[in-house]
Short mmCIF file of C-alpha atoms in Angstrom, two decimals:
data_model
loop_
_atom_site.label_atom_id
_atom_site.label_comp_id
_atom_site.label_asym_id
_atom_site.label_seq_id
_atom_site.Cartn_x
_atom_site.Cartn_y
_atom_site.Cartn_z
CA ASP A 88 -43.37 -40.83 69.99
CA SER A 89 -41.89 -44.23 70.32
CA GLY A 90 -41.89 -44.91 66.44
CA VAL A 91 -44.23 -47.86 67.02
CA THR A 92 -47.63 -47.46 65.49
CA GLN A 93 -50.80 -49.43 65.82
CA THR A 94 -53.73 -49.46 63.84
CA PRO A 95 -56.76 -48.83 64.60
CA LYS A 96 -56.67 -46.72 67.91
CA HIS A 97 -59.91 -48.07 68.76
CA LEU A 98 -62.10 -51.29 67.84
CA ILE A 99 -65.73 -51.97 68.86
CA THR A 100 -67.11 -55.50 67.65
CA ALA A 101 -69.62 -57.98 68.72
CA THR A 102 -69.09 -61.46 70.48
CA GLY A 103 -68.41 -63.82 68.24
CA GLN A 104 -66.42 -61.88 65.52
CA ARG A 105 -62.84 -61.83 64.24
CA VAL A 106 -60.54 -58.81 64.41
CA THR A 107 -57.16 -58.00 63.07
CA LEU A 108 -54.93 -55.38 64.83
CA ARG A 109 -51.66 -54.16 63.20
CA CYS A 110 -48.23 -53.04 64.41
CA SER A 111 -45.25 -51.65 62.75
CA PRO A 112 -42.14 -51.56 64.55
CA ARG A 113 -39.50 -48.58 64.75
CA SER A 114 -37.53 -48.61 62.07
CA GLY A 115 -34.69 -51.37 62.32
CA ASP A 116 -36.27 -53.02 64.87
CA LEU A 117 -36.64 -56.70 64.30
CA SER A 118 -38.27 -57.99 67.27
CA VAL A 119 -42.18 -57.55 67.92
CA TYR A 120 -44.12 -58.32 71.01
CA TRP A 121 -47.60 -58.03 71.74
CA TYR A 122 -49.19 -57.48 75.12
CA GLN A 123 -53.09 -57.44 76.38
CA GLN A 124 -53.68 -55.03 79.32
CA SER A 125 -57.06 -55.25 81.14
CA LEU A 126 -58.35 -54.47 84.69
CA ASP A 127 -58.47 -57.73 86.00
CA GLN A 128 -55.39 -59.65 84.57
CA GLY A 129 -52.91 -56.35 84.19
CA LEU A 130 -50.16 -56.38 81.62
CA GLN A 131 -49.68 -59.66 80.26
CA PHE A 132 -47.19 -60.76 77.48
CA LEU A 133 -48.70 -62.70 74.58
CA ILE A 134 -46.49 -63.58 71.99
CA GLN A 135 -42.73 -62.60 70.48
CA TYR A 136 -41.52 -62.59 66.77
CA TYR A 137 -38.10 -62.05 65.67
CA ASN A 138 -37.27 -61.43 61.76
CA GLY A 139 -40.81 -63.45 61.12
CA GLU A 140 -40.39 -66.22 63.42
CA GLU A 141 -41.91 -66.91 66.67
CA ARG A 142 -39.47 -66.90 69.64
CA ALA A 143 -41.55 -66.57 72.89
CA LYS A 144 -44.96 -67.47 73.71
CA GLY A 145 -46.86 -66.51 76.74
CA ASN A 146 -50.60 -66.55 78.07
CA ILE A 147 -52.23 -66.41 74.41
CA LEU A 148 -55.28 -68.22 74.05
CA GLU A 149 -55.86 -70.26 71.08
CA ARG A 150 -58.56 -68.06 69.48
CA PHE A 151 -55.65 -65.45 69.05
CA SER A 152 -52.90 -65.80 66.59
CA ALA A 153 -50.06 -63.72 65.13
CA GLN A 154 -47.39 -63.49 62.53
CA GLN A 155 -44.67 -60.83 61.49
CA PHE A 156 -44.43 -60.61 57.61
CA PRO A 157 -41.17 -59.96 55.69
CA ASP A 158 -41.72 -55.92 56.00
CA LEU A 159 -41.54 -56.76 59.56
CA HIS A 160 -44.87 -55.12 60.48
CA SER A 161 -46.94 -57.87 62.49
CA GLU A 162 -50.72 -58.55 63.03
CA LEU A 163 -52.46 -59.92 65.95
CA ASN A 164 -55.61 -61.91 64.94
CA LEU A 165 -58.65 -62.36 67.51
CA SER A 166 -61.51 -64.78 66.93
CA SER A 167 -64.61 -65.83 68.28
CA LEU A 168 -64.21 -62.83 70.52
CA GLU A 169 -65.70 -63.02 74.02
CA LEU A 170 -66.42 -60.05 76.34
CA GLY A 171 -63.39 -60.64 78.36
CA ASP A 172 -61.33 -60.14 75.43
CA SER A 173 -62.06 -56.58 75.92
CA ALA A 174 -58.62 -55.00 76.42
CA LEU A 175 -55.99 -52.58 75.40
CA TYR A 176 -53.53 -54.50 73.36
CA PHE A 177 -50.16 -53.09 72.83
CA CYS A 178 -47.31 -53.84 70.47
CA ALA A 179 -43.78 -53.05 71.13
CA SER A 180 -40.76 -53.46 69.26
CA SER A 181 -36.58 -53.88 70.07
CA VAL A 182 -33.51 -54.38 67.91
CA ASP A 183 -32.70 -57.59 69.64
CA GLN A 184 -34.18 -60.86 70.32
CA ARG A 185 -34.23 -59.98 73.75
CA PRO A 186 -36.37 -57.20 75.23
CA TYR A 187 -33.43 -55.47 76.73
CA GLU A 188 -34.96 -52.02 75.33
CA GLN A 189 -38.48 -51.96 74.16
CA TYR A 190 -40.46 -49.49 72.64
CA PHE A 191 -44.18 -49.14 72.97
CA GLY A 192 -47.00 -48.54 70.77
CA PRO A 193 -49.93 -46.29 71.73
CA GLY A 194 -52.05 -49.31 71.87
CA THR A 195 -55.34 -50.43 70.32
CA ARG A 196 -58.24 -50.51 72.64
CA LEU A 197 -61.03 -53.05 72.17
CA THR A 198 -64.57 -53.33 73.01
CA VAL A 199 -66.25 -56.25 72.80
CA THR A 200 -70.30 -56.22 73.16
CA ALA B 224 -40.66 -69.02 88.54
CA GLN B 225 -40.16 -65.42 87.87
CA SER B 226 -42.56 -62.64 89.44
CA VAL B 227 -42.99 -59.00 90.36
CA THR B 228 -44.82 -57.69 93.27
CA GLN B 229 -45.59 -53.98 93.50
CA LEU B 230 -46.37 -53.52 96.98
CA ASP B 231 -48.55 -50.27 96.53
CA SER B 232 -51.51 -49.89 94.04
CA GLN B 233 -51.50 -46.15 94.59
CA VAL B 234 -49.65 -43.75 95.92
CA PRO B 235 -50.67 -40.10 96.51
CA VAL B 236 -48.22 -37.27 97.37
CA PHE B 237 -47.89 -33.62 97.34
CA GLU B 238 -46.04 -32.05 94.71
CA GLU B 239 -42.15 -31.39 95.34
CA ALA B 240 -42.28 -34.38 98.03
CA PRO B 241 -40.12 -37.28 97.44
CA VAL B 242 -41.60 -40.73 96.42
CA GLU B 243 -40.59 -44.36 96.83
CA LEU B 244 -42.58 -46.97 94.71
CA ARG B 245 -41.70 -50.31 96.04
CA CYS B 246 -40.87 -53.47 93.99
CA ASN B 247 -40.00 -57.11 94.93
CA TYR B 248 -39.22 -59.69 92.44
CA SER B 249 -38.41 -63.61 92.27
CA SER B 250 -36.16 -64.97 90.19
CA SER B 251 -33.86 -68.02 90.02
CA VAL B 252 -31.79 -66.91 87.41
CA SER B 253 -29.84 -63.87 86.39
CA VAL B 254 -31.88 -60.77 87.41
CA TYR B 255 -32.78 -57.94 84.60
CA LEU B 256 -35.37 -55.21 85.82
CA PHE B 257 -36.84 -52.29 84.49
CA TRP B 258 -39.37 -49.66 85.50
CA TYR B 259 -41.85 -48.41 83.00
CA VAL B 260 -44.30 -45.49 83.21
CA GLN B 261 -47.76 -45.15 81.39
CA TYR B 262 -49.43 -41.72 81.26
CA PRO B 263 -53.20 -41.70 80.75
CA ASN B 264 -54.16 -43.12 77.40
CA GLN B 265 -50.71 -43.63 76.13
CA GLY B 266 -48.35 -46.59 75.83
CA LEU B 267 -45.97 -47.45 78.20
CA GLN B 268 -42.37 -45.84 78.15
CA LEU B 269 -39.03 -47.18 79.58
CA LEU B 270 -37.93 -45.08 82.53
CA LEU B 271 -34.72 -47.08 83.46
CA LYS B 272 -33.36 -50.73 83.70
CA TYR B 273 -30.87 -52.60 85.72
CA LEU B 274 -28.96 -55.26 83.47
CA SER B 275 -25.60 -55.26 85.37
CA GLY B 276 -22.96 -53.28 87.06
CA SER B 277 -23.65 -50.14 89.34
CA THR B 278 -27.08 -51.29 91.64
CA LEU B 279 -27.92 -47.66 91.42
CA VAL B 280 -29.56 -46.82 88.08
CA LYS B 281 -30.61 -43.37 87.07
CA GLY B 282 -33.18 -43.00 84.73
CA ILE B 283 -35.34 -40.45 82.81
CA ASN B 284 -37.17 -37.47 84.52
CA GLY B 285 -35.05 -37.52 87.52
CA PHE B 286 -36.18 -40.88 88.48
CA GLU B 287 -33.45 -43.66 90.18
CA ALA B 288 -33.94 -47.21 91.48
CA GLU B 289 -31.45 -49.21 93.58
CA PHE B 290 -31.33 -53.17 92.88
CA ASN B 291 -30.95 -55.30 96.28
CA LYS B 292 -30.36 -58.60 95.83
CA SER B 293 -30.20 -59.46 99.41
CA GLN B 294 -33.90 -58.08 99.60
CA THR B 295 -34.87 -58.85 96.28
CA SER B 296 -36.04 -55.23 95.63
CA PHE B 297 -35.64 -52.86 92.99
CA HIS B 298 -37.44 -49.73 94.20
CA LEU B 299 -37.96 -46.36 92.44
CA ARG B 300 -37.22 -42.85 93.73
CA LYS B 301 -37.65 -39.37 93.16
CA PRO B 302 -36.29 -36.93 95.60
CA SER B 303 -39.17 -34.11 94.38
CA VAL B 304 -42.20 -35.09 91.99
CA HIS B 305 -44.20 -32.55 89.98
CA ILE B 306 -47.68 -32.69 89.25
CA SER B 307 -46.65 -33.92 85.53
CA ASP B 308 -45.22 -37.36 87.14
CA THR B 309 -49.03 -38.55 87.76
CA ALA B 310 -49.18 -41.81 86.13
CA GLU B 311 -48.80 -45.51 86.40
CA TYR B 312 -45.66 -46.89 87.18
CA PHE B 313 -44.76 -50.72 86.28
CA CYS B 314 -42.00 -52.84 87.46
CA ALA B 315 -40.79 -55.63 85.17
CA VAL B 316 -38.37 -58.71 85.18
CA LEU B 317 -37.02 -60.15 81.93
CA LEU B 318 -37.46 -63.91 81.59
CA ILE B 319 -34.96 -65.14 78.83
CA TYR B 320 -35.82 -67.83 76.77
CA ASN B 321 -33.47 -69.77 74.65
CA GLN B 322 -33.72 -67.28 71.18
CA GLY B 323 -36.16 -64.69 73.02
CA GLY B 324 -37.52 -63.16 75.78
CA LYS B 325 -40.36 -61.66 77.50
CA LEU B 326 -41.06 -59.57 80.18
CA ILE B 327 -43.25 -60.04 83.43
CA PHE B 328 -44.82 -57.00 84.75
CA GLY B 329 -46.12 -55.95 88.26
CA GLN B 330 -49.34 -55.02 88.80
CA GLY B 331 -48.98 -51.33 88.76
CA THR B 332 -48.58 -48.61 91.14
CA GLU B 333 -50.93 -45.61 90.40
CA LEU B 334 -48.72 -42.30 91.49
CA SER B 335 -50.95 -39.30 92.03
CA VAL B 336 -49.25 -35.90 92.57
CA LYS B 337 -51.41 -33.27 94.12
CA PRO B 338 -50.65 -29.47 94.28
#
């Protein structure tokens, strides 16, 4: 158990819908990172927040957005869902601004039908 | 641009045999390298990392990796594998931003240990 929690574990929804994925980092970690893992794209970094501020951005679609709240938990919002958004979404956390040692949550499996 | 290439998508090996999972990177700046393992239906777990210092890095579960700057490689090795090592292994390079950073992952190598 890494100490990073993600909810829900599984999510099944229809195209065009909007979902919110939630992540709680390890106690004491200030950085949260979001990744998408799919069969065709592999593991892709989406976005990083550090203490509530966006710090790094990857190939995140405009339909996706994220935020980190004062209690340091983070949410990833995915809207206007398409079939291709079906993937495993991981959250990770680290103490520092840089992911020298990053701890991953168990992931949320999103299925868009 | 920084990138990572894992040269083998699948590596089958018998129990107690040695294994090497290959990783090459390209980076124009300081290099920080990582190996992560993903067991079925789980998140990623850090095996080992190279940030600086000794080029031979020891990690958890008996794994080690050697940073080779001239060959831009960071291959992962274990002298004797167990059935429980069956998993997907990811090599990653850290790209540092001004006030943050991100990991760029390779495509993964599926290690299958057979009895």
